[in-house]
Short mmCIF file of C-alpha atoms in Angstrom, two decimals:
data_model
loop_
_atom_site.label_atom_id
_atom_site.label_comp_id
_atom_site.label_asym_id
_atom_site.label_seq_id
_atom_site.Cartn_x
_atom_site.Cartn_y
_atom_site.Cartn_z
CA MET T 1 54.28 -20.82 64.19
CA LYS T 2 56.44 -23.30 66.14
CA ILE T 3 58.96 -21.85 68.52
CA ASN T 4 61.93 -24.11 69.27
CA SER T 5 63.00 -24.23 72.83
CA ILE T 6 66.60 -23.16 73.19
CA THR T 7 68.51 -23.78 76.37
CA PRO T 8 71.35 -21.31 76.63
CA ASN T 9 74.72 -22.54 77.90
CA TYR T 10 76.38 -20.21 80.35
CA TYR T 11 80.04 -20.78 81.13
CA THR T 12 81.73 -19.19 84.04
CA LYS T 13 85.47 -18.83 84.21
CA SER T 14 85.73 -21.66 86.71
CA GLN T 15 83.62 -23.98 84.53
CA LYS T 16 85.79 -23.29 81.50
CA SER T 17 88.85 -24.07 83.57
CA TYR T 18 87.22 -27.30 84.82
CA ASP T 19 86.37 -28.44 81.26
CA LYS T 20 89.85 -27.63 80.06
CA ASP T 21 91.48 -29.60 82.86
CA ASN T 22 89.20 -32.61 82.47
CA ASN T 23 89.61 -32.84 78.70
CA LYS T 24 93.33 -33.34 79.01
CA ALA T 25 94.76 -36.77 78.26
CA PRO T 26 95.70 -38.55 81.49
CA SER T 27 99.37 -38.70 82.25
CA PHE T 28 100.91 -41.62 84.10
CA LYS T 29 104.33 -41.26 85.60
CA GLY T 30 106.26 -43.99 87.33
CA THR T 31 109.50 -44.22 89.19
CA VAL T 32 112.37 -44.91 86.83
CA VAL T 33 114.75 -47.55 88.17
CA PRO T 34 118.36 -46.60 87.46
CA GLU T 35 120.02 -48.73 84.78
CA PRO T 36 122.90 -49.87 87.04
CA VAL T 37 120.33 -51.32 89.47
CA THR T 38 118.45 -53.28 86.78
CA LYS T 39 121.71 -54.55 85.29
CA GLY T 40 122.96 -55.55 88.72
CA LEU T 41 119.77 -57.46 89.54
CA SER T 42 119.80 -59.14 86.13
CA SER T 43 123.40 -60.23 86.61
CA PHE T 44 122.65 -61.48 90.14
CA TYR T 45 119.63 -63.54 89.01
CA GLU T 46 121.62 -64.97 86.09
CA LYS T 47 124.39 -66.15 88.42
CA VAL T 48 121.90 -67.71 90.84
CA VAL T 49 119.99 -69.52 88.09
CA SER T 50 123.16 -70.90 86.52
CA THR T 51 124.39 -72.53 89.75
CA SER T 52 124.11 -76.32 89.93
CA GLY T 53 122.51 -76.16 93.37
CA PHE T 54 119.65 -73.96 92.15
CA GLN T 55 119.12 -76.13 89.06
CA LYS T 56 118.94 -79.29 91.19
CA PHE T 57 116.46 -77.59 93.52
CA ILE T 58 114.24 -76.49 90.62
CA LYS T 59 114.35 -79.97 89.08
CA ALA T 60 113.35 -81.63 92.35
CA PHE T 61 110.74 -78.96 93.04
CA SER T 62 109.13 -79.25 89.60
CA ASN T 63 109.10 -83.06 89.76
CA SER T 64 107.27 -83.05 93.08
CA ASN T 65 103.57 -83.89 92.94
CA LYS T 66 103.00 -81.20 95.58
CA THR T 67 104.62 -78.26 93.78
CA PHE T 68 101.47 -76.14 93.91
CA THR T 69 101.03 -76.97 97.61
CA HIS T 70 104.62 -75.92 98.38
CA LEU T 71 104.07 -72.60 96.61
CA LEU T 72 100.95 -71.88 98.64
CA VAL T 73 102.76 -72.77 101.87
CA ALA T 74 105.66 -70.49 100.91
CA GLU T 75 103.22 -67.66 100.23
CA SER T 76 101.49 -68.23 103.59
CA CYS T 77 104.85 -68.24 105.41
CA PHE T 78 105.79 -64.97 103.74
CA LEU T 79 102.48 -63.30 104.59
CA SER T 80 102.42 -64.60 108.18
CA GLY T 81 106.02 -63.47 108.68
CA PHE T 82 105.10 -60.05 107.31
CA TYR T 83 102.14 -59.79 109.73
CA MET T 84 104.31 -60.82 112.70
CA ILE T 85 107.04 -58.31 111.89
CA ASN T 86 104.39 -55.64 111.41
CA THR T 87 102.88 -56.51 114.79
CA LEU T 88 106.26 -56.07 116.50
CA ARG T 89 106.90 -52.73 114.80
CA ASN T 90 103.42 -51.29 115.15
CA LYS T 91 103.43 -48.70 117.93
CA LYS T 92 99.65 -48.41 117.94
CA ILE T 93 99.26 -51.97 119.24
CA GLU T 94 99.53 -52.19 123.02
CA LYS T 95 102.56 -54.05 124.30
CA GLU T 96 100.41 -56.52 126.25
CA GLN T 97 98.49 -57.49 123.12
CA LYS T 98 101.52 -58.24 120.94
CA PRO T 99 102.44 -61.64 122.47
CA GLN T 100 98.89 -62.90 121.99
CA MET T 101 98.86 -61.76 118.33
CA LEU T 102 102.29 -63.24 117.63
CA ILE T 103 101.39 -66.59 119.22
CA ASN T 104 98.14 -66.64 117.27
CA ASP T 105 99.90 -65.98 113.93
CA ALA T 106 102.65 -68.53 114.60
CA LEU T 107 100.29 -71.28 115.76
CA THR T 108 97.83 -70.66 112.95
CA LEU T 109 100.65 -70.91 110.39
CA GLY T 110 102.23 -74.04 111.91
CA VAL T 111 99.05 -76.01 112.57
CA SER T 112 97.44 -75.01 109.28
CA THR T 113 100.53 -75.98 107.28
CA ALA T 114 100.84 -79.35 109.01
CA GLY T 115 97.10 -79.93 108.68
CA ALA T 116 97.09 -79.02 105.00
CA TYR T 117 99.85 -81.52 104.18
CA LEU T 118 98.27 -84.28 106.27
CA VAL T 119 94.75 -83.74 104.98
CA GLU T 120 95.79 -83.30 101.35
CA ASP T 121 96.83 -86.94 100.84
CA LYS T 122 93.53 -88.23 102.18
CA ILE T 123 91.53 -85.78 100.12
CA THR T 124 93.64 -86.64 97.05
CA ASP T 125 92.44 -90.25 97.29
CA ALA T 126 88.83 -89.08 97.40
CA VAL T 127 89.37 -86.71 94.47
CA MET T 128 91.03 -89.43 92.40
CA LYS T 129 88.13 -91.81 93.07
CA GLY T 130 85.67 -89.11 92.06
CA SER T 131 87.69 -88.35 88.92
CA GLU T 132 87.80 -92.05 88.14
CA LYS T 133 84.00 -92.30 88.21
CA TYR T 134 83.68 -89.16 86.10
CA PHE T 135 86.11 -90.35 83.42
CA LYS T 136 84.53 -93.80 83.36
CA LYS T 137 81.08 -92.27 82.86
CA TYR T 138 82.31 -90.07 80.01
CA SER T 139 84.81 -92.51 78.51
CA ASP T 140 83.10 -92.38 75.10
CA PHE T 141 83.54 -88.61 75.04
CA TYR T 142 87.28 -88.85 75.74
CA ILE T 143 87.71 -91.66 73.21
CA ALA T 144 86.10 -89.40 70.60
CA GLN T 145 88.37 -86.53 71.68
CA GLY T 146 91.48 -88.64 71.14
CA ARG T 147 90.34 -90.28 67.89
CA ASP T 148 92.94 -88.47 65.74
CA ALA T 149 95.82 -89.49 68.00
CA SER T 150 94.56 -93.07 68.04
CA ALA T 151 94.25 -93.17 64.24
CA SER T 152 97.76 -91.75 63.84
CA ALA T 153 99.29 -94.37 66.16
CA LYS T 154 97.44 -97.23 64.46
CA GLY T 155 98.45 -95.86 61.06
CA SER T 156 102.14 -95.90 61.91
CA LEU T 157 101.83 -99.46 63.26
CA LEU T 158 100.05 -100.70 60.11
CA LYS T 159 102.75 -99.06 57.98
CA LYS T 160 105.28 -101.05 59.97
CA VAL T 161 103.26 -104.22 59.28
CA THR T 162 103.48 -103.46 55.54
CA ASP T 163 107.27 -103.19 55.79
CA ILE T 164 107.53 -106.47 57.74
CA ILE T 165 105.30 -108.49 55.40
CA GLY T 166 107.46 -107.37 52.49
CA GLN T 167 110.61 -108.84 54.05
CA LYS T 168 111.91 -112.00 52.37
CA ASP T 169 114.85 -112.44 54.74
CA THR T 170 113.88 -114.54 57.79
CA GLU T 171 116.16 -112.72 60.23
CA LYS T 172 114.95 -109.31 59.10
CA PHE T 173 111.36 -110.55 59.37
CA LYS T 174 111.95 -111.57 63.02
CA GLN T 175 113.67 -108.24 63.67
CA GLY T 176 110.64 -106.48 62.19
CA LEU T 177 108.33 -108.35 64.57
CA ASP T 178 110.38 -107.17 67.54
CA GLU T 179 110.30 -103.60 66.21
CA ALA T 180 106.50 -103.78 65.84
CA ALA T 181 106.20 -105.01 69.44
CA ALA T 182 108.48 -102.18 70.61
CA MET T 183 106.33 -99.67 68.70
CA VAL T 184 103.21 -100.96 70.46
CA GLY T 185 105.04 -100.61 73.78
CA SER T 186 105.97 -96.99 73.05
CA HIS T 187 102.39 -96.19 71.99
CA LEU T 188 100.90 -97.71 75.13
CA LYS T 189 103.54 -96.92 77.74
CA ASN T 190 101.40 -94.13 79.27
CA LEU T 191 98.52 -96.56 79.60
CA VAL T 192 100.32 -98.90 81.99
CA GLY T 193 98.85 -98.40 85.47
CA GLU T 194 100.88 -96.89 88.29
CA GLU T 195 99.94 -96.59 91.92
CA GLY T 196 98.25 -93.29 92.77
CA LYS T 197 97.52 -92.41 89.14
CA LEU T 198 94.36 -92.42 87.08
CA LYS T 199 93.10 -96.01 86.75
CA THR T 200 90.50 -95.57 84.03
CA PHE T 201 91.71 -96.97 80.68
CA GLN T 202 94.80 -98.52 82.35
CA ILE T 203 96.39 -101.89 81.61
CA THR T 204 98.97 -103.90 83.52
CA GLU T 205 102.54 -104.65 82.43
CA ASP T 206 101.54 -108.27 81.81
CA ARG T 207 98.59 -107.19 79.67
CA LEU T 208 100.88 -104.96 77.59
CA LYS T 209 103.21 -107.92 76.96
CA GLU T 210 100.21 -110.02 75.90
CA ILE T 211 99.18 -107.33 73.38
CA GLN T 212 102.72 -107.12 71.99
CA GLU T 213 102.89 -110.91 71.56
CA SER T 214 99.42 -110.90 69.95
CA VAL T 215 100.59 -108.32 67.40
CA LYS T 216 103.64 -110.42 66.55
CA LYS T 217 101.47 -113.54 66.21
CA ALA T 218 98.89 -111.72 64.04
CA ILE T 219 101.65 -110.73 61.60
CA SER T 220 103.33 -114.17 61.61
CA ASP T 221 100.08 -116.07 61.10
CA ASN T 222 99.21 -113.92 58.09
CA LYS T 223 102.66 -113.65 56.57
CA GLY T 224 101.37 -114.48 53.10
CA CYS T 225 98.60 -111.84 53.02
CA LEU T 226 99.14 -108.17 53.84
CA ASP T 227 95.44 -107.27 54.12
CA LYS T 228 94.70 -110.12 56.52
CA ALA T 229 97.77 -109.22 58.60
CA LYS T 230 96.65 -105.60 58.83
CA ASP T 231 93.09 -106.58 59.81
CA ALA T 232 94.37 -109.00 62.46
CA VAL T 233 96.74 -106.39 63.96
CA LYS T 234 94.07 -103.69 63.87
CA GLY T 235 91.59 -105.99 65.63
CA THR T 236 94.19 -106.70 68.33
CA VAL T 237 95.05 -103.07 69.12
CA ASP T 238 91.84 -101.19 68.25
CA ASP T 239 90.28 -100.97 71.71
CA VAL T 240 93.48 -100.49 73.64
CA TYR T 241 94.70 -97.74 71.28
CA ASN T 242 91.37 -95.96 71.70
CA ASN T 243 91.79 -96.23 75.47
CA ALA T 244 95.33 -94.87 75.26
CA SER T 245 94.22 -91.76 73.39
CA ALA T 246 91.23 -91.35 75.75
CA ARG T 247 93.51 -91.54 78.77
CA ALA T 248 95.80 -88.88 77.31
CA GLU T 249 92.79 -86.58 76.82
CA ALA T 250 91.34 -87.34 80.26
CA GLU T 251 94.64 -86.64 82.03
CA LYS T 252 94.68 -83.11 80.62
CA VAL T 253 91.86 -82.34 83.05
CA LEU T 254 93.65 -83.71 86.14
CA PRO T 255 96.12 -80.82 86.75
CA GLY T 256 93.23 -78.37 86.95
CA ILE T 257 91.29 -80.66 89.32
CA ASN T 258 94.34 -81.08 91.56
CA LYS T 259 95.04 -77.34 91.73
CA LEU T 260 91.41 -76.64 92.54
CA LYS T 261 91.59 -79.30 95.26
CA VAL T 262 94.66 -77.66 96.83
CA LEU T 263 93.07 -74.21 96.73
CA VAL T 264 89.93 -75.48 98.45
CA ILE T 265 91.94 -77.27 101.15
CA PHE T 266 94.10 -74.24 101.86
CA GLY T 267 91.16 -71.88 101.70
CA ILE T 268 89.27 -73.85 104.34
CA ILE T 269 92.20 -74.62 106.64
CA TYR T 270 94.12 -71.34 106.45
CA ARG T 271 91.19 -68.94 106.29
CA TYR T 272 88.64 -70.72 108.46
CA LEU T 273 89.65 -73.77 110.50
CA GLY T 274 93.07 -72.40 111.49
CA PRO T 275 91.93 -69.05 112.89
CA VAL T 276 88.72 -70.44 114.45
CA VAL T 277 90.43 -73.36 116.20
CA ILE T 278 93.80 -71.78 116.99
CA THR T 279 92.76 -68.29 118.18
CA PRO T 280 91.14 -69.54 121.44
CA ILE T 281 94.21 -71.70 122.13
CA ALA T 282 96.53 -68.75 121.47
CA ASN T 283 94.47 -66.62 123.85
CA LYS T 284 94.78 -69.23 126.61
CA ILE T 285 98.54 -69.58 126.15
CA SER T 286 98.99 -65.84 126.09
CA SER T 287 96.89 -65.25 129.19
CA LYS T 288 98.56 -68.12 131.06
CA PHE T 289 102.13 -66.95 130.56
CA PHE T 290 102.02 -63.23 129.84
CA SER T 291 99.18 -62.23 132.18
CA LYS T 292 101.14 -63.62 135.13
CA GLU T 293 104.19 -61.57 134.13
CA ALA T 294 102.03 -58.47 133.86
CA ASP T 295 100.55 -59.12 137.33
CA LYS T 296 104.02 -59.54 138.87
CA LYS T 297 105.18 -56.27 137.39
CA SER T 298 102.11 -54.46 138.69
#
């Protein structure tokens, strides 16, 4: 005969109370902000946002190529200001120590901010060169990524060629050639190189004009045959349209690279170089000026 082992459960009054309390659904309660306050803040923000001055500021701020940097600096200023005010108010910190801490915070903020802005431009050049090499190495990948966009652009251009070839009127034919050239310009406008921007896949303004003239010539030379005109135009723009779509895909990566670059710069300067370099200087300044005052008083 097999005897099953039975482990009895004994509940005391306190255990039952514990189980009951712990089986309850958690309740979260927050502070309810009065409706007049929320309405007042909403109205205030709406008025501020609608002012022309604020809109101009936001436009200029968003168009800056250092928007992310400015935000990090603003955050650092806010935090450093908070620490300095806290230092002044804190009664547990000895009075003699406060000047040293305030000087340290102020110098660290000022030197780190200036250093971050000065260093960023130089590091940006290095990052852009590194990005350039990366995109050049993987150009085939980005061309493949942008194949649909390239095919769409070429398709619209070839449709335009069909419309032009069908024109019997000489003036309208010439107008169509100009429109085709303008279409090529709009398709490739983001490919024209600008200083400080990604150079991979770029062309110059003169090269763009050459391509536009080549398209017009390809259509004119094959006016009597639509298929030949299409083939000639396609051969002229094939590579450059592929590069245009590849550039568009490659540039999607750049914002992330730039933000990572800024975070690394600020992380090193604000959290390491600033405190390590500035703290000894702040100590010397503090001891030079405030120690003498303390000795005179004593």
